[in-house]
PDB file of C-alpha atoms and ligand atoms in Angstrom:
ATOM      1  CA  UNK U   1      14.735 -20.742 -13.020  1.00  0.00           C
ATOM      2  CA  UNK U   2      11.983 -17.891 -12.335  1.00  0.00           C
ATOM      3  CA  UNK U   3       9.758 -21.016 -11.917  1.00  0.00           C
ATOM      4  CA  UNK U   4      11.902 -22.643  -9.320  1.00  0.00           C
ATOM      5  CA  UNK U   5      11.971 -18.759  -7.353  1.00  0.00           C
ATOM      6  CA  UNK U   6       8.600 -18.866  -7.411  1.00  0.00           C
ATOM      7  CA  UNK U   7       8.076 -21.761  -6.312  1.00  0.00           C
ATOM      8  CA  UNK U   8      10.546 -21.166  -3.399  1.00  0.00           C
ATOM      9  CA  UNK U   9       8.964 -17.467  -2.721  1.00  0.00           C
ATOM     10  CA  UNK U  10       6.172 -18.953  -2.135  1.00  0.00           C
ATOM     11  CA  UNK U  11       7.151 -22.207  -0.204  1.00  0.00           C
ATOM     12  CA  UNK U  12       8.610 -19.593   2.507  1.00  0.00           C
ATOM     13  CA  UNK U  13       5.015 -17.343   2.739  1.00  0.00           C
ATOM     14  CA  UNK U  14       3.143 -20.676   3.011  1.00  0.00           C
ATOM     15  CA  UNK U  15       5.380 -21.824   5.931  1.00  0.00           C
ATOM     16  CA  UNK U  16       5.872 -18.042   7.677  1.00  0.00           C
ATOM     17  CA  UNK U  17       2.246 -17.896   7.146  1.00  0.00           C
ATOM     18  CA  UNK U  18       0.997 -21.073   8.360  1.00  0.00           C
ATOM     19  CA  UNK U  19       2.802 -19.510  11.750  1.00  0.00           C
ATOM     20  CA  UNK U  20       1.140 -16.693  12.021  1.00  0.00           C
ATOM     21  CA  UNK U  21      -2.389 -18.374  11.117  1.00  0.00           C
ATOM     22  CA  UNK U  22      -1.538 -20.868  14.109  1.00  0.00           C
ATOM     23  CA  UNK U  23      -2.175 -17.972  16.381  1.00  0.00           C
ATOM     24  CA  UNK U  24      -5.149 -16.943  14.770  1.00  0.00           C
ATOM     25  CA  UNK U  25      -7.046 -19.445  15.580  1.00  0.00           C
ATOM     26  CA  UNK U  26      -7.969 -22.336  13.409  1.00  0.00           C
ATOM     27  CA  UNK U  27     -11.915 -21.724  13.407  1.00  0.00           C
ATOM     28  CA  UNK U  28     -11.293 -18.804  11.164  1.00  0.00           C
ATOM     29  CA  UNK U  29      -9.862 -20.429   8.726  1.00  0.00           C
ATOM     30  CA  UNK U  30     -12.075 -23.237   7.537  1.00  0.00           C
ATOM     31  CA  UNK U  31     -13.445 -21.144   5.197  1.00  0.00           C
ATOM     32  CA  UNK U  32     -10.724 -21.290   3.066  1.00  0.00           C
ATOM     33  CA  UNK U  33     -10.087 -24.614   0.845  1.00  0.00           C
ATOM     34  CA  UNK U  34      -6.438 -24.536   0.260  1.00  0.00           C
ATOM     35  CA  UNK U  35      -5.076 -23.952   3.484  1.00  0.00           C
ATOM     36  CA  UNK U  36      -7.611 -26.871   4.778  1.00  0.00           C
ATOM     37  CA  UNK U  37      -5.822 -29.248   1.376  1.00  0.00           C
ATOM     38  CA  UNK U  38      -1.937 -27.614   2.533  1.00  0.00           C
ATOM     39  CA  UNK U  39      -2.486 -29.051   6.065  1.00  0.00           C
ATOM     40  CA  UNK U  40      -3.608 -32.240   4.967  1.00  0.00           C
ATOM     41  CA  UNK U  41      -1.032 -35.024   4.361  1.00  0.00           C
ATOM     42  CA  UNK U  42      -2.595 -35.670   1.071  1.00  0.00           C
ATOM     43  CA  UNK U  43      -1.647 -33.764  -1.219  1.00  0.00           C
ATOM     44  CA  UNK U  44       1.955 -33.976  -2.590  1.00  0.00           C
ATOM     45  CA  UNK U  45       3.720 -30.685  -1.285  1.00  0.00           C
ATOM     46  CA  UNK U  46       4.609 -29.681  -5.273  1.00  0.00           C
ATOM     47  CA  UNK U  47       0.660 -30.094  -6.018  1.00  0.00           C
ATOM     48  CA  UNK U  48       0.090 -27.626  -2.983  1.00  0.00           C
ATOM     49  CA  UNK U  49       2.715 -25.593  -4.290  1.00  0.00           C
ATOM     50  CA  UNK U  50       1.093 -25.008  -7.261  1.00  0.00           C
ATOM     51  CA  UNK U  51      -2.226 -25.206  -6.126  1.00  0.00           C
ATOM     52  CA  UNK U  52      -0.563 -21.629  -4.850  1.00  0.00           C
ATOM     53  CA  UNK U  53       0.584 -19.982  -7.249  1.00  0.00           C
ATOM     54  CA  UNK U  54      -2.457 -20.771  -9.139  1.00  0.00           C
ATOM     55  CA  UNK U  55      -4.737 -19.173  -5.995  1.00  0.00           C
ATOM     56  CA  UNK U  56      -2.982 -15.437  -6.511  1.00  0.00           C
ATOM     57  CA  UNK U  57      -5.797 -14.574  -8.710  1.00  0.00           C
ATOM     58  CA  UNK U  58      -8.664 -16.562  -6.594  1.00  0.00           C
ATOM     59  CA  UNK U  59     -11.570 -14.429  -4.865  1.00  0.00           C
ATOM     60  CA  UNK U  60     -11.625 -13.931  -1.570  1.00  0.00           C
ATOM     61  CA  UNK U  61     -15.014 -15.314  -0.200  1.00  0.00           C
ATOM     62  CA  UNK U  62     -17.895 -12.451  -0.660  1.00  0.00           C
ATOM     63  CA  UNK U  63     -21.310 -12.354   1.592  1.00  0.00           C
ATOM     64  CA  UNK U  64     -24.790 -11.487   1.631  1.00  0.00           C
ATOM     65  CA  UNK U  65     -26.335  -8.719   3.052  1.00  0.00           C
ATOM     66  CA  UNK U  66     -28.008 -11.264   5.494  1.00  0.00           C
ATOM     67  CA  UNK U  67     -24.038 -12.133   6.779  1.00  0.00           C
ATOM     68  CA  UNK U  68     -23.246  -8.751   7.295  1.00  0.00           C
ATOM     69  CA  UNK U  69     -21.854  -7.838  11.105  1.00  0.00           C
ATOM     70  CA  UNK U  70     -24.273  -5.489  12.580  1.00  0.00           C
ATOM     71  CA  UNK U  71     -21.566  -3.548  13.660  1.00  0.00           C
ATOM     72  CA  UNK U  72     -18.091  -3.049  11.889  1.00  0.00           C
ATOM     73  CA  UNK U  73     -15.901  -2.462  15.325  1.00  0.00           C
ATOM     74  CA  UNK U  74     -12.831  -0.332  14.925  1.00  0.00           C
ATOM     75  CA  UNK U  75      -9.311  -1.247  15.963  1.00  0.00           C
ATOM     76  CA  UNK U  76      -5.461   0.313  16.062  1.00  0.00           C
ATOM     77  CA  UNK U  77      -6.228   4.249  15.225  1.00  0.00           C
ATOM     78  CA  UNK U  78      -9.383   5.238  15.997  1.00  0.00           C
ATOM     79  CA  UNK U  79      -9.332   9.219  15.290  1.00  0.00           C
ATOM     80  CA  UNK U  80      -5.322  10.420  14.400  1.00  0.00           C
ATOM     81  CA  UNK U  81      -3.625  12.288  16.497  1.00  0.00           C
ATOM     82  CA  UNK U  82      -1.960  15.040  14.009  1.00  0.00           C
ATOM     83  CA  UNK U  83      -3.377  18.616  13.791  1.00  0.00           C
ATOM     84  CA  UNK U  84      -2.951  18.185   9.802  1.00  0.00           C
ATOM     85  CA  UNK U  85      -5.498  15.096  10.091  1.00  0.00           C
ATOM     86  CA  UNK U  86      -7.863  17.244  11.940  1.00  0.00           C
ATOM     87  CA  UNK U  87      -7.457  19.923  10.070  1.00  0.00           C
ATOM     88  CA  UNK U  88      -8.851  18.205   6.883  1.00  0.00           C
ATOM     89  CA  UNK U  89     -11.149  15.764   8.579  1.00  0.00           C
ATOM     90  CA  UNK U  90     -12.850  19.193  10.202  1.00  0.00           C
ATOM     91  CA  UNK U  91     -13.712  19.926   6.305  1.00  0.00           C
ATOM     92  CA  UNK U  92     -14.949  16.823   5.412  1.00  0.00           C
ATOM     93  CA  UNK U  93     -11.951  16.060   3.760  1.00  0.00           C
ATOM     94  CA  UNK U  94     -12.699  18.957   0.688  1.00  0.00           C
ATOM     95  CA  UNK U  95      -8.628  19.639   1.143  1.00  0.00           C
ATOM     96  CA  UNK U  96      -7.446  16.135   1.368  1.00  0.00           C
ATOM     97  CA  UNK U  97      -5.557  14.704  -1.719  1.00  0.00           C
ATOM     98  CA  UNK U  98      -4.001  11.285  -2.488  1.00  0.00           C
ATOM     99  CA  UNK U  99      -0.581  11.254  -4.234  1.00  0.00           C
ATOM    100  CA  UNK U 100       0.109   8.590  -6.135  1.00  0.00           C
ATOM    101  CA  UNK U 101       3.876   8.617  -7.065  1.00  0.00           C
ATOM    102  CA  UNK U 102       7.633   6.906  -7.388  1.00  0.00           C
ATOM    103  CA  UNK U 103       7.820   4.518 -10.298  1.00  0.00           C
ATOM    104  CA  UNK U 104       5.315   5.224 -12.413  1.00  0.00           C
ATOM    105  CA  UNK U 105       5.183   7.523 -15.633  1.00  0.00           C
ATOM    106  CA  UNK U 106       2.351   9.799 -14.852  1.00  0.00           C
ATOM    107  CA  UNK U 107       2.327  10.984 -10.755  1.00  0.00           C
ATOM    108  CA  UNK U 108      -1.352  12.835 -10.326  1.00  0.00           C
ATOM    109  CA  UNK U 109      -3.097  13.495  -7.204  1.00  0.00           C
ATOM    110  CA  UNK U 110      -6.541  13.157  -7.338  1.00  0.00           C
ATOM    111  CA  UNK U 111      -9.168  14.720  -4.708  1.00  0.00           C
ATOM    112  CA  UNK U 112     -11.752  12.320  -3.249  1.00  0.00           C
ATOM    113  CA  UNK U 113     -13.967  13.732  -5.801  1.00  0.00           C
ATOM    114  CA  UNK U 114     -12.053  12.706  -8.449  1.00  0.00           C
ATOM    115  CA  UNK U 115     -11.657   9.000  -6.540  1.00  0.00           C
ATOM    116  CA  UNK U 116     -15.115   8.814  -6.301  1.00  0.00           C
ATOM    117  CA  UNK U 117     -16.123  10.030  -9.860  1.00  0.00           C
ATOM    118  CA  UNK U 118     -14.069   6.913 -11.029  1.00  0.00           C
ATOM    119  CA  UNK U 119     -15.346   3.230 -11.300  1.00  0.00           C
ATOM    120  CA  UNK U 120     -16.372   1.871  -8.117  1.00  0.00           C
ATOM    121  CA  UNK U 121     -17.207  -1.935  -7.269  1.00  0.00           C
ATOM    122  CA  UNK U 122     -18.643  -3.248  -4.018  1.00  0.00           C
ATOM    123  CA  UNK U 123     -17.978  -6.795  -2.014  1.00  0.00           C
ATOM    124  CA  UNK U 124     -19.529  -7.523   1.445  1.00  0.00           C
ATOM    125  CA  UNK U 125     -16.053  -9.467   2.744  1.00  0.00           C
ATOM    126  CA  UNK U 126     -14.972 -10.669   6.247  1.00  0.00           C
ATOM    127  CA  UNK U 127     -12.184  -9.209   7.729  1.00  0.00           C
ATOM    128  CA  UNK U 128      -9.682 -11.253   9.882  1.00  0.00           C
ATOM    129  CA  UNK U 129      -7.904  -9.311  12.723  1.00  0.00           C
ATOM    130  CA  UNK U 130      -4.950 -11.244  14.467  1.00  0.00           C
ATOM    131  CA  UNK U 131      -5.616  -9.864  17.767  1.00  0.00           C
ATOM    132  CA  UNK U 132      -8.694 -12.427  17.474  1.00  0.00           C
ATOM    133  CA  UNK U 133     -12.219 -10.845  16.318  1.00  0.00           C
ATOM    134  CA  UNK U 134     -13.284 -10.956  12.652  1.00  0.00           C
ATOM    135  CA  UNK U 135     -16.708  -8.766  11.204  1.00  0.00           C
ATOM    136  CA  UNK U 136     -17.932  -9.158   7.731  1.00  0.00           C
ATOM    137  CA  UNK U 137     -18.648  -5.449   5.895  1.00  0.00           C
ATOM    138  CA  UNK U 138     -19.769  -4.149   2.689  1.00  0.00           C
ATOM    139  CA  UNK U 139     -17.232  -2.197   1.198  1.00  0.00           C
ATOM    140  CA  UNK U 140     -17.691   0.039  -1.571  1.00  0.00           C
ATOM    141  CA  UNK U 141     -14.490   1.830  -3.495  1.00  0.00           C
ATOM    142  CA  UNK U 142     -12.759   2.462  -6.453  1.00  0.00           C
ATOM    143  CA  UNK U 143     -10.416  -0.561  -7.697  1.00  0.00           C
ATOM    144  CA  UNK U 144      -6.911  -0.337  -7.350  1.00  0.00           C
ATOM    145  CA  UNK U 145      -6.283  -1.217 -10.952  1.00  0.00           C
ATOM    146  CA  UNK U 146      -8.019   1.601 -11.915  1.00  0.00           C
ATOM    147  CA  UNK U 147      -6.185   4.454 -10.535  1.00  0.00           C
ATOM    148  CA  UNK U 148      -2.910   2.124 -11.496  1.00  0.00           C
ATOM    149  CA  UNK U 149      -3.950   2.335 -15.221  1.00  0.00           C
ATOM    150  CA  UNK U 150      -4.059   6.148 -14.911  1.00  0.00           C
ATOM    151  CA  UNK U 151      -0.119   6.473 -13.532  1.00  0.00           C
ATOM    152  CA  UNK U 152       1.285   3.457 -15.538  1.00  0.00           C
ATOM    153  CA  UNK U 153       3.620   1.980 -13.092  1.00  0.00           C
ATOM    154  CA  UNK U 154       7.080   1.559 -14.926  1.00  0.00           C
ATOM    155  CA  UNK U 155       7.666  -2.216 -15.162  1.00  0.00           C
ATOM    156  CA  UNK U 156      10.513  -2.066 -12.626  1.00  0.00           C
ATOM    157  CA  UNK U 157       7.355  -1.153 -10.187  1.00  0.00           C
ATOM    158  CA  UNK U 158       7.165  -4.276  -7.599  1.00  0.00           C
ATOM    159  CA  UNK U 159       5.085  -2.978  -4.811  1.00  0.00           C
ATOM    160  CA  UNK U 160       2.969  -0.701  -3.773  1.00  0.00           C
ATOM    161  CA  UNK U 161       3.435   1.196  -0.317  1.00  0.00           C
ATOM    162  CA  UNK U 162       0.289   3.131   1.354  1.00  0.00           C
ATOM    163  CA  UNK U 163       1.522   6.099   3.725  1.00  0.00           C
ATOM    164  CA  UNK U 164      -0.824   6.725   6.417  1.00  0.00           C
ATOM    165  CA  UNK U 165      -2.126   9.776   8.635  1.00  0.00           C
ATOM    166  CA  UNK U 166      -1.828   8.415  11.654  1.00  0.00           C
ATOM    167  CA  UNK U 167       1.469   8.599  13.825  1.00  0.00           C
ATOM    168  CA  UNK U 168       2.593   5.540  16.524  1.00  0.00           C
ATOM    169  CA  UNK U 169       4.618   7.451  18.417  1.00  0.00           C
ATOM    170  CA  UNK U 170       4.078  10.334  20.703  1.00  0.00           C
ATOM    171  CA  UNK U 171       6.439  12.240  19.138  1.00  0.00           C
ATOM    172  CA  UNK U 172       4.957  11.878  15.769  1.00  0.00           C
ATOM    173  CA  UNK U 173       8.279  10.264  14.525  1.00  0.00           C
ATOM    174  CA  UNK U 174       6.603   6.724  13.049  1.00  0.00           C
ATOM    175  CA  UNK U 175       3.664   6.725  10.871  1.00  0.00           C
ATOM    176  CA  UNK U 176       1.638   3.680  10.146  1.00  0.00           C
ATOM    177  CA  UNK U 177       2.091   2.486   7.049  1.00  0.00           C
ATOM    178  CA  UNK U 178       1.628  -1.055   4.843  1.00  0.00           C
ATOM    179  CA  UNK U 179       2.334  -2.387   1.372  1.00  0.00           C
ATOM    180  CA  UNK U 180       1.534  -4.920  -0.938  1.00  0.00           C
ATOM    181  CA  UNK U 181       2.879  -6.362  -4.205  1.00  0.00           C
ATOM    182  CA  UNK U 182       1.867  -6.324  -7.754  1.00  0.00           C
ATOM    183  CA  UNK U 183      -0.282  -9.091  -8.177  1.00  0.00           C
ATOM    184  CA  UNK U 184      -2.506  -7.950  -4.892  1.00  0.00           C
ATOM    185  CA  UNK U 185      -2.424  -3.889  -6.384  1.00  0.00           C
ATOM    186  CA  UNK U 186      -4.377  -5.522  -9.638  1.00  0.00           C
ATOM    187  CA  UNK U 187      -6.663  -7.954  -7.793  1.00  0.00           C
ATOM    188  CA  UNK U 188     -10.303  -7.181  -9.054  1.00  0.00           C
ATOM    189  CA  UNK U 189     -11.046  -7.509  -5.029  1.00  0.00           C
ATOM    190  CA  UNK U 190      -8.502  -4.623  -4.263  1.00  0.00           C
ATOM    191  CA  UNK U 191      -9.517  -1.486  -3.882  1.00  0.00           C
ATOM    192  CA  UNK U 192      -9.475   2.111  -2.235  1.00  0.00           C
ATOM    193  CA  UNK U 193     -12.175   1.982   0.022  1.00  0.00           C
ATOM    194  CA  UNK U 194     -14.417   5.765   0.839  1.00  0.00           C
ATOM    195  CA  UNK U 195     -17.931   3.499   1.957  1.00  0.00           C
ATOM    196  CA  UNK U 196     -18.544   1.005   4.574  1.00  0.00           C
ATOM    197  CA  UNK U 197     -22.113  -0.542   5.108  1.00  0.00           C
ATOM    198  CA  UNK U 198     -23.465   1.892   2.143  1.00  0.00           C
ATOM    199  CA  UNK U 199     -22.517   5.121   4.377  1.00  0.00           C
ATOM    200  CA  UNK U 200     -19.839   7.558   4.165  1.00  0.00           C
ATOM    201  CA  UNK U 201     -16.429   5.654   5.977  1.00  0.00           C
ATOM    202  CA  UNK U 202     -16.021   6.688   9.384  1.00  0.00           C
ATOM    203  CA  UNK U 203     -13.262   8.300  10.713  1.00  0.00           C
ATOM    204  CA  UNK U 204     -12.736   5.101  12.992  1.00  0.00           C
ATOM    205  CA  UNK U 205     -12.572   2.876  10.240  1.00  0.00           C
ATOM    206  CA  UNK U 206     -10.101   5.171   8.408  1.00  0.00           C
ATOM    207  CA  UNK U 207     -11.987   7.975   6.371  1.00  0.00           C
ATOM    208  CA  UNK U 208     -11.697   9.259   4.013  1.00  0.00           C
ATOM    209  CA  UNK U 209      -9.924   6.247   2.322  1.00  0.00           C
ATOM    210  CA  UNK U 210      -8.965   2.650   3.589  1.00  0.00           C
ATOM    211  CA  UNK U 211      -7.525  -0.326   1.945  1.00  0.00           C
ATOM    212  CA  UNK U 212      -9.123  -3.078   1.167  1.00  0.00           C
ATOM    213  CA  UNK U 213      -7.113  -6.440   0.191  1.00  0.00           C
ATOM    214  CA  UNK U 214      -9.502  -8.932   1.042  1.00  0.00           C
ATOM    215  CA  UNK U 215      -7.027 -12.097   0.906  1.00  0.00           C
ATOM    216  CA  UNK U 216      -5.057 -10.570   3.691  1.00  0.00           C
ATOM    217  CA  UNK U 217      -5.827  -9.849   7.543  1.00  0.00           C
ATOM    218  CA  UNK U 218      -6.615  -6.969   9.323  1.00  0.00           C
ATOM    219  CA  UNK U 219      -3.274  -5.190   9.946  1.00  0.00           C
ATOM    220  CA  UNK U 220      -2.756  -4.933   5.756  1.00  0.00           C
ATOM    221  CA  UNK U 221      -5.727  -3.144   5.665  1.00  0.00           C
ATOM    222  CA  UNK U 222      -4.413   0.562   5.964  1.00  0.00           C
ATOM    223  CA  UNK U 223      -6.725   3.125   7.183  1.00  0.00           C
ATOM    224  CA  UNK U 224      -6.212   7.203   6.385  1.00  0.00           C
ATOM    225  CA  UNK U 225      -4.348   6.905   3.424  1.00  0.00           C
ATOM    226  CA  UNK U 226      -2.392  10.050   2.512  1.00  0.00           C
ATOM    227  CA  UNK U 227       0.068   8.688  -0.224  1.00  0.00           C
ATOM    228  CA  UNK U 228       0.724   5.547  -2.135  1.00  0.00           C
ATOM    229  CA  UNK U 229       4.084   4.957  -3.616  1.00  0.00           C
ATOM    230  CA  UNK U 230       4.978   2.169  -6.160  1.00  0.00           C
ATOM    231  CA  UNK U 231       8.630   0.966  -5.220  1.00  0.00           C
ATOM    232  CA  UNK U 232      11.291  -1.497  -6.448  1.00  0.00           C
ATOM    233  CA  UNK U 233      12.235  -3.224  -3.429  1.00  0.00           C
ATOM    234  CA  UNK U 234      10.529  -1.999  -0.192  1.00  0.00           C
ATOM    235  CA  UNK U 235      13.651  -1.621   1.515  1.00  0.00           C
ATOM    236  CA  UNK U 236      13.926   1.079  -0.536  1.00  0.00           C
ATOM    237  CA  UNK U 237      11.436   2.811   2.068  1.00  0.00           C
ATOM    238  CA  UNK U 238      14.181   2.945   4.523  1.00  0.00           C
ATOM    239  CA  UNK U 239      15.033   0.554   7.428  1.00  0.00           C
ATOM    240  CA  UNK U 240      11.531  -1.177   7.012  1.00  0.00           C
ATOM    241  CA  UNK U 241      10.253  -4.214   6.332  1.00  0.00           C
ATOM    242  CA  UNK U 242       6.777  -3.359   4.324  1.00  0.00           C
ATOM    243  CA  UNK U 243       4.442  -2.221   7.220  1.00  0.00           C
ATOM    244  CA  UNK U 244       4.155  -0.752  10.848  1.00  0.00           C
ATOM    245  CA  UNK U 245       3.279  -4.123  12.650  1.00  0.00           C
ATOM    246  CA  UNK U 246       6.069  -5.798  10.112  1.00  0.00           C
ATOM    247  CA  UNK U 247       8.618  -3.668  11.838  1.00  0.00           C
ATOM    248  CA  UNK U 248       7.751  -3.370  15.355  1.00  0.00           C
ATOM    249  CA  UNK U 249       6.370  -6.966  16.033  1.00  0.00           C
ATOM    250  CA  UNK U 250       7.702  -9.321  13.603  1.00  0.00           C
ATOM    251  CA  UNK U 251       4.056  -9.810  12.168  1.00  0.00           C
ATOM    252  CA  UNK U 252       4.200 -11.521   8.276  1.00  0.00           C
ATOM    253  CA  UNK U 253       4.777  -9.186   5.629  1.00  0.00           C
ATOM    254  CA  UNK U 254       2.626 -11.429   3.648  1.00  0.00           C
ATOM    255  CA  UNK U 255      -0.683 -11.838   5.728  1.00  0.00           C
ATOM    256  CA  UNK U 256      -2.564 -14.349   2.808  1.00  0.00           C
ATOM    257  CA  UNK U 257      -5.307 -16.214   4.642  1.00  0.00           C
TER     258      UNK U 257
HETATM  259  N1  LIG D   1      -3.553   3.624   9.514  1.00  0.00           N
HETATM  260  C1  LIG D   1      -3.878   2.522  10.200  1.00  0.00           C
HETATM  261  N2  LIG D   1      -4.346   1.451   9.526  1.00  0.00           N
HETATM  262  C2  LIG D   1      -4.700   0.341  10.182  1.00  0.00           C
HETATM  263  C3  LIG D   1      -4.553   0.237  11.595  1.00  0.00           C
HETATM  264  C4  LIG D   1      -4.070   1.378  12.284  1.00  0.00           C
HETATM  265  O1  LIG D   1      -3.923   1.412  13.525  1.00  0.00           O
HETATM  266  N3  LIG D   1      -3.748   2.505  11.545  1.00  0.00           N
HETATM  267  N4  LIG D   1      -4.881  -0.940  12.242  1.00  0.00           N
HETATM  268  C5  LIG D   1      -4.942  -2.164  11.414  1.00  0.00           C
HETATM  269  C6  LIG D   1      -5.559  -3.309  12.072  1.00  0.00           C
HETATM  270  S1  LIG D   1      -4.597  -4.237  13.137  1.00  0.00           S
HETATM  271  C7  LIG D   1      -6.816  -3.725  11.763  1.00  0.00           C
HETATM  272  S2  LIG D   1      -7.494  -5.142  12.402  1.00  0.00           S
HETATM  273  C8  LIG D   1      -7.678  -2.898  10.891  1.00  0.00           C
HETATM  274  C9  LIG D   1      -8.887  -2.441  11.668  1.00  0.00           C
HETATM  275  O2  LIG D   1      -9.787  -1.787  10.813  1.00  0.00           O
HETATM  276  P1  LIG D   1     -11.100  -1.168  11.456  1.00  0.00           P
HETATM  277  O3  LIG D   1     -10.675  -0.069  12.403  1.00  0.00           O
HETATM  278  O4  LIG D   1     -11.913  -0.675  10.313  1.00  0.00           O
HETATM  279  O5  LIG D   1     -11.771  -2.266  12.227  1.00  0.00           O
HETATM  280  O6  LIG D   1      -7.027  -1.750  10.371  1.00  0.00           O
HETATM  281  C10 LIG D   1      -5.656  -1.903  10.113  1.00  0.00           C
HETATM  282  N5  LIG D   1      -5.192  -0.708   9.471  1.00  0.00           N
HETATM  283 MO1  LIG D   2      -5.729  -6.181  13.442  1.00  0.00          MO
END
């Protein structure tokens, strides 16, 4: 039976997705194999299926140096708008902390310093925006995993929600905010991003911490990162649906590419 939810799960992201990637543009996407084998009427649609399930642990695509965009553009937020965000940015961050809390058995909160001072990895990836530009960067961070095998998420722990600095609104009322599930958190690609292009990240591109879950487009990505949360069920995060865009503009909670 978990098999046949699965399979079902993931029937509806491949057909809400293969929406959303129809506005992307197709040109972006002939990098990648199996949505090129999905569209095609050969396959079987169970062998697609499974093909899948099987790709949740696949690599995104990494890049040379020589690929790399000679300019990493930024989009959404470019500098917050909230005093507290200024505040800490003003001190290069010495006084910002990340919280990493709900359903895990150890909360800590851990400095940059202490991000930093943990393993880091780096990947030179392409990101996809849906508004219709994509850049390829080298990202350098500390794996998710990592800092997920310090809190022990409790094994009701489903997804993983990343609160954000930056507000939408005037009023301050809506922040931006994203989340992904389990088997993205533990990707060896996923990871809490403090360099871009071997320097310090820039406030545009989300200092002092980003996101990076390279199977995903742009609007996953969540920049200024104040507080991650692993949750049950993400309604459980109020009236939302996962993510900022999610709520506001129907976008795919699940942005695979
Ligand atoms: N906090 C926050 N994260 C965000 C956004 C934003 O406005 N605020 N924009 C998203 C979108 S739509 C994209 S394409 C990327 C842009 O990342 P960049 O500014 O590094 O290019 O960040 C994503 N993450
Ligand atoms: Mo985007």
């Amino acid at each position: 039976m978990a098999h046949q939810t699965d399979r079902r799960r993931f029937l509806a992201r491949l057909l809400a997705g293969a929406g959303t990637l129809a506005l992307v543009g197709c040109d972006k996407l002939s990098n990648s194999e199996w949505f090129t084998n999905v569209l095609s009427t050969g396959g079987s649609l169970s062998k697609n299926v499974h093909r899948l399930i099987s790709a949740r642990k696949s690599m995104a695509q990494e890049f040379s140096e020589a690929d790399m965009s000679p300019n990493f553009r930024s989009n959404g937020t470019s500098l917050p708008s909230s005093a507290e965000y200024q505040a800490l940015a003003k001190d290069n961050f010495r006084d910002w902390a990340l919280t990493i809390d709900g359903l895990v058995e150890k909360p800590i909160t851990l400095t940059l310093t202490q991000i930093q001072a943990l393993p880091s990895r780096t990947q030179i990836t392409r990101h996809d925006c849906v508004e219709g530009w994509s850049a390829i960067g080298k990202w350098t961070g500390t794996p998710l995993h990592e800092v997920l095998a310090l809190v022990k998420p409790l094994p009701q722990a489903h997804f993983a929600v990343f609160y954000c600095a930056d507000p939408m609104q005037d009023d301050g009322s809506q922040k931006y905010y994203e989340s992904i599930d389990m088997d993205d958190a533990y990707h060896a690609q996923t990871m809490l991003a403090y360099k871009l292009n071997d320097e310090t990240l820039p406030i545009k591109n989300g200092a002092p911490i980003r996101l990076r879950v390279e199977r995903q487009l742009g609007y996953k990505q969540a920049k200024y990162i104040m507080r991650l949360a692993l949750v049950e069920k993400l309604d459980h995060i109020g009236e939302g649906k996962g993510g900022y865009w999610e709520d506001s503009a129907g976008y795919e909670w699940y942005a695979g590419i």
